[in-house]
XYZ file of C-alpha atoms in Angstrom:
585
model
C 0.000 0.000 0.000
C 0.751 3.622 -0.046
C 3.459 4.786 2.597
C 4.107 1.180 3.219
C 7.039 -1.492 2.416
C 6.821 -5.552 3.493
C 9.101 -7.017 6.036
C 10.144 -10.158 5.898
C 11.764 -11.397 9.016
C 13.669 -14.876 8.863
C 14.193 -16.051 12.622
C 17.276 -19.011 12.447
C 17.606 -19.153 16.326
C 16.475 -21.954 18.578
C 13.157 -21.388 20.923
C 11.636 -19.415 22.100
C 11.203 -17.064 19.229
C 11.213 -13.092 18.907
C 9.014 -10.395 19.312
C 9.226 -7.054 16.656
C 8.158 -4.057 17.549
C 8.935 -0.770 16.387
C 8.916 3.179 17.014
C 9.089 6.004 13.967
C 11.284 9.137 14.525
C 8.316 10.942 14.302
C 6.878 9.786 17.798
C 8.581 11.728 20.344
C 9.147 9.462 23.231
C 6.996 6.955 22.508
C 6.577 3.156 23.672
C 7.870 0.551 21.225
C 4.711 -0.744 18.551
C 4.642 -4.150 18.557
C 4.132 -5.897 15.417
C 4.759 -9.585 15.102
C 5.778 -12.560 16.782
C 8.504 -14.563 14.633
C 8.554 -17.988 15.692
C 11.999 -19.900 15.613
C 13.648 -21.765 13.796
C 12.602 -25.800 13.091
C 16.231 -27.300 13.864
C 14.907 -30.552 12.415
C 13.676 -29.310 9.099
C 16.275 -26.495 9.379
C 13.665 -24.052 8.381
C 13.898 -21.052 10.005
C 10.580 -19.002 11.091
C 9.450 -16.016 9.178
C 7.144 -13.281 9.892
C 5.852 -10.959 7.368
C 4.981 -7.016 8.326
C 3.826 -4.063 6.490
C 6.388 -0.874 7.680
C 6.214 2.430 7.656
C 7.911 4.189 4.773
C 6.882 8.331 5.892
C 9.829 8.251 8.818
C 12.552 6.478 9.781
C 12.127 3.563 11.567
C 13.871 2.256 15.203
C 13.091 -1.509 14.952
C 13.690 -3.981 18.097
C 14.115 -7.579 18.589
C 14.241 -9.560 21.608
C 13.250 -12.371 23.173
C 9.391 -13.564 23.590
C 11.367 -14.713 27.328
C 13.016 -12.507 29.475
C 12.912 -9.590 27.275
C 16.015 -9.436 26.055
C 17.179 -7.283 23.537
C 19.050 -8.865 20.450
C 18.909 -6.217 18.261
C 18.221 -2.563 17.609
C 18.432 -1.806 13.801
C 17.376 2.896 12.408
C 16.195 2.309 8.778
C 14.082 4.639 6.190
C 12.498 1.998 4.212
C 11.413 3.620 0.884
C 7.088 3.119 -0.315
C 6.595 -0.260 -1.926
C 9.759 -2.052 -0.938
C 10.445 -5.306 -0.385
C 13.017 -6.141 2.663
C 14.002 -8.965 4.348
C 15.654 -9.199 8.266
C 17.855 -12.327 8.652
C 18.550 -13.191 12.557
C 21.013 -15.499 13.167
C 23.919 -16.563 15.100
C 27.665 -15.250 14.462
C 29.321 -17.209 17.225
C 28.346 -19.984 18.757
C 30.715 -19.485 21.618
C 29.151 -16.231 22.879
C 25.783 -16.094 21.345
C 26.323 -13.365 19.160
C 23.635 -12.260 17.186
C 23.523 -10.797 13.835
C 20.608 -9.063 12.548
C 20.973 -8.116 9.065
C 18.595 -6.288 6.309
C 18.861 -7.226 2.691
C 16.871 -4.943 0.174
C 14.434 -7.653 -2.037
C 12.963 -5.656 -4.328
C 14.326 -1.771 -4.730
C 11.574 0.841 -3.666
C 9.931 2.831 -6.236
C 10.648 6.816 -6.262
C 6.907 7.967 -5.181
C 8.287 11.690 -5.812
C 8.398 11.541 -9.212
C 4.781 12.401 -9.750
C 5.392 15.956 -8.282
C 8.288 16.601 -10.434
C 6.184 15.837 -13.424
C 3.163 18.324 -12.246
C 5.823 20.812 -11.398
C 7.303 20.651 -15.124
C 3.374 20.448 -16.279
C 2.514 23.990 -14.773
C 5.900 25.708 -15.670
C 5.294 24.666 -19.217
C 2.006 26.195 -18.874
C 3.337 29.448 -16.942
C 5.757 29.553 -19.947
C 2.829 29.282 -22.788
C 1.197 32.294 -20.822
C 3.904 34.362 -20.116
C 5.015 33.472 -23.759
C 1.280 34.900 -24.955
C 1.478 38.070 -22.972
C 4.786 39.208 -24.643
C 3.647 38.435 -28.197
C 0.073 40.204 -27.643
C 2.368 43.476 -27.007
C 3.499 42.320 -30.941
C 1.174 44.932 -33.096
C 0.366 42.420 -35.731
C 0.356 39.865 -33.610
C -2.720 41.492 -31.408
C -4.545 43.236 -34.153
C -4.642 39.422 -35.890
C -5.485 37.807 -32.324
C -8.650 40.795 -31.898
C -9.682 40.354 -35.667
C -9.935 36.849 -35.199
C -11.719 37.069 -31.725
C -14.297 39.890 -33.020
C -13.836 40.822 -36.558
C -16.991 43.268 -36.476
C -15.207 45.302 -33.616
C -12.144 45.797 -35.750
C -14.518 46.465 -39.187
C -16.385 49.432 -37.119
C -13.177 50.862 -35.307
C -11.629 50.593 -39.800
C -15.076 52.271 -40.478
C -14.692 54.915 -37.855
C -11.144 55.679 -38.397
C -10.322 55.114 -34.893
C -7.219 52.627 -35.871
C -6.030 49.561 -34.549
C -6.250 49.183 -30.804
C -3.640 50.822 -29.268
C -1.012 49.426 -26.166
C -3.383 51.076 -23.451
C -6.665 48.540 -25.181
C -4.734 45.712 -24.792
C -4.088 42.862 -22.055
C -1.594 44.682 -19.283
C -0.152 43.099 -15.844
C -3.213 44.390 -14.514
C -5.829 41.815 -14.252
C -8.604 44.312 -13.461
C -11.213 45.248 -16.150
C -10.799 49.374 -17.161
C -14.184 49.504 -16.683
C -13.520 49.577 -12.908
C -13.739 52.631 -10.853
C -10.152 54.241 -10.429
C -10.779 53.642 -6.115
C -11.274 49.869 -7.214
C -8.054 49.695 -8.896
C -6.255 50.973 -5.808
C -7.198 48.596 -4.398
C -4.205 46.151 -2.453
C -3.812 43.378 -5.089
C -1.256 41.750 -2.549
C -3.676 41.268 0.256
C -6.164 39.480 -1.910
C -3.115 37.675 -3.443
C -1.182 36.361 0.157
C -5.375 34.995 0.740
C -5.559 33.664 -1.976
C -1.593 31.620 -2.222
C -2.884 30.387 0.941
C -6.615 29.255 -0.038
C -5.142 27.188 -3.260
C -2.312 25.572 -1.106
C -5.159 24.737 1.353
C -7.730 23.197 -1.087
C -5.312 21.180 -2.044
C -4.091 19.592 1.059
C -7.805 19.273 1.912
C -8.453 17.305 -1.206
C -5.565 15.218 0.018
C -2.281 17.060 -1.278
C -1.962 13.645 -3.043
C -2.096 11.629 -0.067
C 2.160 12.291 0.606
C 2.870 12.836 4.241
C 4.406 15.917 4.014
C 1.236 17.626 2.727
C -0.416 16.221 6.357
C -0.567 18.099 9.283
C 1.885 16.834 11.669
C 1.064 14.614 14.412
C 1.440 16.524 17.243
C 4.841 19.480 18.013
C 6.716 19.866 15.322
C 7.844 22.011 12.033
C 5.518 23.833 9.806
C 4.720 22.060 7.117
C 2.636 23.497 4.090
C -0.763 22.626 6.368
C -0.373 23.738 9.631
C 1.012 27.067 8.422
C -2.302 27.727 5.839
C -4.895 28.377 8.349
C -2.767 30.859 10.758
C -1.844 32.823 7.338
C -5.683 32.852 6.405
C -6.027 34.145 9.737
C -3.626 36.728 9.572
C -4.664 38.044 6.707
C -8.118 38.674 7.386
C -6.845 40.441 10.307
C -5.046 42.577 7.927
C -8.150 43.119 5.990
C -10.150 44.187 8.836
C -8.037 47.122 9.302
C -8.419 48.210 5.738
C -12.207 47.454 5.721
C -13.071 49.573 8.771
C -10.887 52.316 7.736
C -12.804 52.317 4.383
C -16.689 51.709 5.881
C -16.009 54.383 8.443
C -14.623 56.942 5.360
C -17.748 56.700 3.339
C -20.010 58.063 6.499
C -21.491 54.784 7.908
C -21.662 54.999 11.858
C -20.029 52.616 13.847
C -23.478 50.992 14.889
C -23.653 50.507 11.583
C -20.379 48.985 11.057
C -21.147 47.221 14.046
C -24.200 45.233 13.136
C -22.829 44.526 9.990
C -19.748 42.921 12.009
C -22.186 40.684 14.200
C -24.229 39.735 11.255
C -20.846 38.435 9.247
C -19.925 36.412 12.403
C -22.886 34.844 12.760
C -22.893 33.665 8.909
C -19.643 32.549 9.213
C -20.362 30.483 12.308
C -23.683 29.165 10.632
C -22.226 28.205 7.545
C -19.503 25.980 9.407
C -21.653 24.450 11.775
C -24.035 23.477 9.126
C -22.927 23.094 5.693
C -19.369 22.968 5.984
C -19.722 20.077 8.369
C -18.820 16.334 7.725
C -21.505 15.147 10.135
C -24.302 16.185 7.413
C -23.383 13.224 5.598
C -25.142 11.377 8.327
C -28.590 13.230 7.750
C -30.210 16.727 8.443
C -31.170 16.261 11.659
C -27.852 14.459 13.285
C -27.480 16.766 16.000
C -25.921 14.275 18.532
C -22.628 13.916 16.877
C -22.651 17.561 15.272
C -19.173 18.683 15.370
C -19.628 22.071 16.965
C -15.893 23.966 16.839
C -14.294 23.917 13.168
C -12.552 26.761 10.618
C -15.548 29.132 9.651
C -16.456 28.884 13.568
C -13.192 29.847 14.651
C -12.959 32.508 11.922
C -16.254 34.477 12.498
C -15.518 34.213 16.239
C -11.929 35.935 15.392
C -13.459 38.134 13.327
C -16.014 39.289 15.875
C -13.357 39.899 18.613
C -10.775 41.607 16.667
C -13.252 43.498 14.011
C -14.980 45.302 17.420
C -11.728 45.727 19.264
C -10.650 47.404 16.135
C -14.049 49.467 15.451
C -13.606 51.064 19.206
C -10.248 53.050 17.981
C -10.983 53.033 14.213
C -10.347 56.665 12.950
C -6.815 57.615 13.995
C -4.896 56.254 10.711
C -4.165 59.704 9.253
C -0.571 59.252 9.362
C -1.011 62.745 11.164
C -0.413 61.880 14.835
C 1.081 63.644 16.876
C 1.812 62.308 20.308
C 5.240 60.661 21.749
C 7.751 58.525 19.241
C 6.548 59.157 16.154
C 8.034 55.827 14.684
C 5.550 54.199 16.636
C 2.262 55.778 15.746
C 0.972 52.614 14.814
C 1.542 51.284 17.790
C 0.833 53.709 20.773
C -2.594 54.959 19.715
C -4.148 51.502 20.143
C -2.379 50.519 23.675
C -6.036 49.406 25.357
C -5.810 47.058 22.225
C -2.779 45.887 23.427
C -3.439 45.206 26.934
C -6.702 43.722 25.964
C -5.018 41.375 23.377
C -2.228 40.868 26.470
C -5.175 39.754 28.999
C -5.845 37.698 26.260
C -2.782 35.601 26.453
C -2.177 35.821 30.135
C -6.006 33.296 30.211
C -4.752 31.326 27.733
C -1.692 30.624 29.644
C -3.086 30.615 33.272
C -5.142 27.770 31.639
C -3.131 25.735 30.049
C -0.530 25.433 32.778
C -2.510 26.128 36.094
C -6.148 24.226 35.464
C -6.082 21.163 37.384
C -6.952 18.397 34.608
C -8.173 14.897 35.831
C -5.396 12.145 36.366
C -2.859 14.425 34.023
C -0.300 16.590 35.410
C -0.832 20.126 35.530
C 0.442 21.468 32.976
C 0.338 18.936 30.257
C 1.248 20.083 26.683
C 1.437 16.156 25.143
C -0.395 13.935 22.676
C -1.119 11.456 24.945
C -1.802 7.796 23.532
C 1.909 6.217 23.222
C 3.584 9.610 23.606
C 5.581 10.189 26.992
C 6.048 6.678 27.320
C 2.442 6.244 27.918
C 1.933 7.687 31.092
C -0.871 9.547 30.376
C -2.857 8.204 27.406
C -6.254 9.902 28.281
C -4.529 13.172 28.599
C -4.458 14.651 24.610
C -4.122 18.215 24.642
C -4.002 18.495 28.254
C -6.251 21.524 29.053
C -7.368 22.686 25.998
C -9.053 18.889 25.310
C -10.312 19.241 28.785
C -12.146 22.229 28.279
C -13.721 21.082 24.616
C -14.934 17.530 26.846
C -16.395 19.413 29.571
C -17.978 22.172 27.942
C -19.260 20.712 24.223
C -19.161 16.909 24.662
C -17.098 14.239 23.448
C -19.193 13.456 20.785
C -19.113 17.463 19.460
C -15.718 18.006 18.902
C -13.402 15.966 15.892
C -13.040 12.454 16.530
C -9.944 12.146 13.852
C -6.933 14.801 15.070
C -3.990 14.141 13.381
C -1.939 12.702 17.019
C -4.457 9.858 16.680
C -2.011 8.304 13.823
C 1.040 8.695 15.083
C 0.364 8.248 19.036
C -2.617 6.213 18.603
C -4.913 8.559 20.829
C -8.058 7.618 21.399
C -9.129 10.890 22.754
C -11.449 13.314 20.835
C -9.682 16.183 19.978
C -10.543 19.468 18.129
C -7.803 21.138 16.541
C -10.137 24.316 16.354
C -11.424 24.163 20.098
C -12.247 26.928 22.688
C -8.869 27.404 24.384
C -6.879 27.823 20.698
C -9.593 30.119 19.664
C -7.747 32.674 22.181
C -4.678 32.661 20.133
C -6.699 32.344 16.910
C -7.040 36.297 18.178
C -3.640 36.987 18.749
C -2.816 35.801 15.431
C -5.512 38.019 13.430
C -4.448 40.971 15.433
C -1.153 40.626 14.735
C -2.607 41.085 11.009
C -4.413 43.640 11.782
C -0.687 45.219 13.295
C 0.120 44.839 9.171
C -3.510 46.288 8.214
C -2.568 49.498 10.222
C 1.086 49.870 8.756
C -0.508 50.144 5.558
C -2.756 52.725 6.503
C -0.407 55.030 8.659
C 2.347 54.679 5.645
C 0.159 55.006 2.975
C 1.860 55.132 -0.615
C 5.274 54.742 1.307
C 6.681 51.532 0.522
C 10.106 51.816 2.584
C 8.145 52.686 5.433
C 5.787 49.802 5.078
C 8.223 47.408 4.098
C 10.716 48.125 6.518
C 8.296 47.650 9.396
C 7.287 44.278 8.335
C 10.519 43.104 8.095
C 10.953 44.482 11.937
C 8.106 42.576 13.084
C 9.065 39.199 11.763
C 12.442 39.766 12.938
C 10.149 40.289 16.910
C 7.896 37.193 16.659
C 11.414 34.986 15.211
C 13.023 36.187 18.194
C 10.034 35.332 20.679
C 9.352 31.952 18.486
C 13.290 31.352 19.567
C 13.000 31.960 23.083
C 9.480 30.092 23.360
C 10.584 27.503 21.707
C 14.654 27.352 22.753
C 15.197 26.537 18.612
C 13.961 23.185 19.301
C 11.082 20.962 18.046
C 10.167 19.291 21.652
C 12.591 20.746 24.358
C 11.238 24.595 24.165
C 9.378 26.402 27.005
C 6.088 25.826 25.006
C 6.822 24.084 21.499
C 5.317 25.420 18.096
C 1.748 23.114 17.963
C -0.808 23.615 15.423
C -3.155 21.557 17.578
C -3.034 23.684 20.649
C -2.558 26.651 18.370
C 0.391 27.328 20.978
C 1.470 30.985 21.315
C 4.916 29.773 19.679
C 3.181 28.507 16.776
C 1.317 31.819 16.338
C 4.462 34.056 16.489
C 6.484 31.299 13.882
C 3.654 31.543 11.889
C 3.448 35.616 11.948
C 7.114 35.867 11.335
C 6.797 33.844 8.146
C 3.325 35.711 7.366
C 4.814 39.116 8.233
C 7.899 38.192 5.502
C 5.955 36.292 2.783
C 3.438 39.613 2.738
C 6.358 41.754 2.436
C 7.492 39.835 -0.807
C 4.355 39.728 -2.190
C 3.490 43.675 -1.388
C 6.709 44.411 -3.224
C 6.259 42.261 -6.110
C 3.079 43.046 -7.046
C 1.903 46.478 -5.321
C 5.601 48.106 -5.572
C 7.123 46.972 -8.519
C 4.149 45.584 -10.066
C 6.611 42.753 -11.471
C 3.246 40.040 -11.090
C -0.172 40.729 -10.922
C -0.974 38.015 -8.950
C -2.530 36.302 -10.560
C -3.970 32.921 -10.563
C -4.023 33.756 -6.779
C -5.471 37.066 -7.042
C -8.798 35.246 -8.397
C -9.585 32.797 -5.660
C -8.229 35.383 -2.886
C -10.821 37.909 -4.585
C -13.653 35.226 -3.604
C -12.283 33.279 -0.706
C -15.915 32.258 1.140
C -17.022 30.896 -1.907
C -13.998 28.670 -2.598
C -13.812 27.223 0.537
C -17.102 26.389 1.639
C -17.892 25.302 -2.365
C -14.534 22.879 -2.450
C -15.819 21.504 0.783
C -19.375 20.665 -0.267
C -18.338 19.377 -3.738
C -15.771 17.576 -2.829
C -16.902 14.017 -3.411
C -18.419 14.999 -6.768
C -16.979 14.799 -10.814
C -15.362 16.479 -11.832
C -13.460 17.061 -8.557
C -13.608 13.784 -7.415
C -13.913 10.015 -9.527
C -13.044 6.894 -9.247
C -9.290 5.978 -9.892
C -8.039 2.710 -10.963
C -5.582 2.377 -8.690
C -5.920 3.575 -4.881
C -2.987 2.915 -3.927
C -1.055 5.565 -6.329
C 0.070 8.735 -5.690
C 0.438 9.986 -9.139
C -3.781 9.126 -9.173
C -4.119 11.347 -5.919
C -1.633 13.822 -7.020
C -4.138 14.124 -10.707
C -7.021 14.631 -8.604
C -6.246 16.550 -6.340
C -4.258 19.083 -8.573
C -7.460 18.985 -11.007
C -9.759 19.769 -8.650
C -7.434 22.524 -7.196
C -7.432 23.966 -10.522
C -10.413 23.811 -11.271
C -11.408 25.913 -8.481
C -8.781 28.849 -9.527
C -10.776 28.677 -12.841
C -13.769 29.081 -11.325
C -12.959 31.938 -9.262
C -11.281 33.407 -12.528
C -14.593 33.243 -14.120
C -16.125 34.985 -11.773
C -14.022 37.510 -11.543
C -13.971 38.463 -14.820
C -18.162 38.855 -14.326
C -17.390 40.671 -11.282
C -19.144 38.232 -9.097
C -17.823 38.472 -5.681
C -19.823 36.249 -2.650
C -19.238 38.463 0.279
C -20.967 38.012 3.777
């Protein structure tokens, strides 16, 4: 199977036979997994015993042999076995004289290179990036675009003939910008590099959803650990809309609508967004309409219109300031010092979220707790996943409310309940879209001065990569509080920011400052995000996003379907952009 090799062990030692188990890199401190019991060998016959095992390709491997008496340890053997691989683990004895034992691995059949698939959808879309790119230059080719228009509407260039108006000229044609000219000059200032950082992350996140074709480093990770492509996408979505809010506000507020206004329009979004997850973006409707007692309550849109409800009314209380005309104390940080109840709001904020998670007594864990549970920590504490964040989702929504699937429950083997979106994370959900909104407000107070804005976000990645550091002493498990999508740690949410804060800055200079890309295919998607995400959700499991593959079992089959489907959603949202359909709530 996928992510899987065969083991064949060949036992040539007398009674009593051997126990295999095994532990992946991945599992930090985690109890050996047993797997098979090879019995020994049949002196008589001289036939040794064999034992056959599927293995885990996605890690390295710690496998160890000893005896089914006494526990004794023969062997201890670190191996990567590669995806479809056939091995075989000979035991025998070296020396009679002091029962030495030999335990050695011959390669069967040679794994087969599962990557390849990816190189050949990378070369796919350059070639297709180079047919565009290739079409843009030759459409600024006079003969070449007066052919390509009198070929596309041959009565349009007939009438222009008729009038004497001439070909079209350069400013008629296709340009880097992908808005219409029809648009209204205040659309067109509009920050293509917001929509575009929204929309990077939306594709990227579609397509791990639809199964980033099913390779484990397109999962999230099973518990601590480095950010991967999915547990970064939904703290960048996050951050972003953060940084929209600021810009929204500013721009409701400008055209004369009150804050009460403003405000019920705020309340009304949240409650949409929390609606829509609850109920249609929910796997539990698969089970019928009225499957309330196993309705998954937390999830993305909930956490998201609950963000946005906090941070859009903590930001619609000091809205009105971004002038870039203050005048108080330390000019350098005017985007800073005006909005200090923010700050010590946002602070009380993180002060809960810690008092929680380390001082709230939890029920046969220790105080404290921060693991996976399941096999993790030795399995001491296998009920314990998530400590007191999973304690607070149990007590307060149900067992049977929250996700039954988190990601530990692979690579621990939890049997816990756990929601990745829960209460407790929804705390630094906040933090994280506020530290957008930080971004939102740069671009406001700096307006139209692109050192100034630039400069700043580099300064505030360089501040969360120095807390991330200190949080997290540069290590993967040994930090004060390790960088965890699950918990949606406070380390994860200031790695997270420092990458955001950088990756906007690239894109903000790319396409708003030198207007070098227009951001497109992102632009499109990031232009329409609701729609794209609740609609790849709901049609997932139907053609032409989803259909029946011959083989199951292949990645280059995942890798098809899920880049199709991907696709096809950018060219949906292109479509409807260029009919200037937008689904806002």
């Amino acid at each position: 199977r996928m992510d899987r090799a065969l083991l064949l062990v060949r036992n040539e030692l007398p009674a009593p036979g051997l126990r295999l188990a095994a532990r992946s890199s991945s599992c930090y401190q985690c109890l050996y997994e047993f797997l098979a019991f090879v019995p020994p060998s049949n002196e008589s016959l001289r036939k040794p015993g064999t034992a056959s095992v599927m293995v885990d390709t996605q890690h390295p491997l710690t496998l160890l042999l000893n005896s089914s008496v006494g526990d004794r340890d023969l062997c201890k053997i670190q191996y990567h076995f590669g995806e479809f691989g056939n091995y075989s683990l000979v035991v025998e004895i070296l020396s009679t004289s002091n029962q030495t034992v030999s335990c050695d691995l011959i390669i069967n059949e040679s794994p087969i290179n599962s990557y390849l698939p990816i190189l050949f959808a990378f070369l796919v879309y350059m070639g297709i990036l180079a047919v565009l790119i290739a079409g843009r230059l030759l459409m600024k080719i006079d003969p070449v675009r007066n052919w390509v228009y009198k070929k596309l509407n041959p009565r349009e260039i007939d009438r222009q003939i008729n009038s004497e108006l001439g070909s079209p000229n350069t400013t008629d044609s296709i340009n880097c910008d992908p808005a219409p000219h029809s648009w209204s000059t205040a659309s067109r200032r509009r920050l293509c590099s917001l929509d575009t950082f929204r929309g990077l992350s939306l594709v990227i996140m579609v397509f791990v959803n639809y199964g980033g074709g099913k390779y484990w480093f397109f999962k999230h990770e099973g518990w601590n650990g480095k950010l991967h492509f999915p547990s970064a996408l939904f703290s960048r979505f996050v951050f972003i809309m953060g940084t929209s809010i600021s810009l929204s506000l500013s721009s409701m507020l400008r055209w004369e609508s009150s804050k009460w206004k403003v405000l019920r329009k705020i309340l009304w979004r949240s409650f949409l967004l929390i609606l829509l997850g609850i109920i249609v973006v929910n796997p539990n409707y698969c089970l019928g309409p009225l499957s309330w007692d196993n309705l998954r309550i937390p999830g993305v849109l909930q956490r998201l219109g609950f963000t946005y409800l906090v941070v859009a009314s903590l930001q619609l209380m000091f809205t009105g300031t971004e002038s870039g005309t203050w005048e108080g104390p330390c000019p350098a940080l005017q985007d800073i010092l005006p909005y200090w109840p923010q700050w010590i709001f946002i602070l009380m904020l993180e002060v809960i979220w810690l008092c929680l998670t380390f001082l709230l007594p939890v029920p046969d864990c220790p105080r404290g707790y921060l693991g996976p549970g399941g096999i993790g920590d030795f399995g001491n504490y296998p009920n314990c996943t998530g400590g007191a964040a999973g304690y607070i989702d149990r007590l307060l929504l149900g067992e049977k409310h929250i996700y039954q699937h988190p990601s530990s429950s692979v690579t621990y083997q939890t049997t816990m309940p756990y929601d990745p979106e829960g209460i407790l994370g929804t705390i630094n959900s906040i933090v994280m879209a506020f530290l957008g909104l930080q971004a939102g407000k740069i671009t406001l107070f700096y307006r139209d001065q692109h050192k100034q804005i630039m400069s700043r976000f580099v300064i505030w990645s360089i501040v969360m990569g120095i807390i991330s550091a200190i949080l997290t002493k540069c290590s993967k498990e040994e930090g004060f509080i390790p960088v965890n999508k699950n918990l949606w740690s406070i380390s994860y949410v200031t790695t997270t920011s420092c990458f955001a804060f950088f990756l906007l800055l690239l894109i903000y200079y790319l396409v708003d400052v030198k207007k070098w890309w227009s951001g497109a295919p992102f632009l499109y998607p990031g232009m329409n995000s609701i729609l794209v995400y609740i609609g790849h959700g709901v049609f997932a499991n139907y053609f032409p996003f989803k259909w029946k593959m011959k083989d199951s079992q292949s990645h280059a089959e995942h890798l098809t379907q899920n880049l199709v489907a991907t696709t096809l959603w950018v060219i949906i949202s292109y479509l409807l952009y260029r009919r200037r359909i937008f689904w806002k709530i």
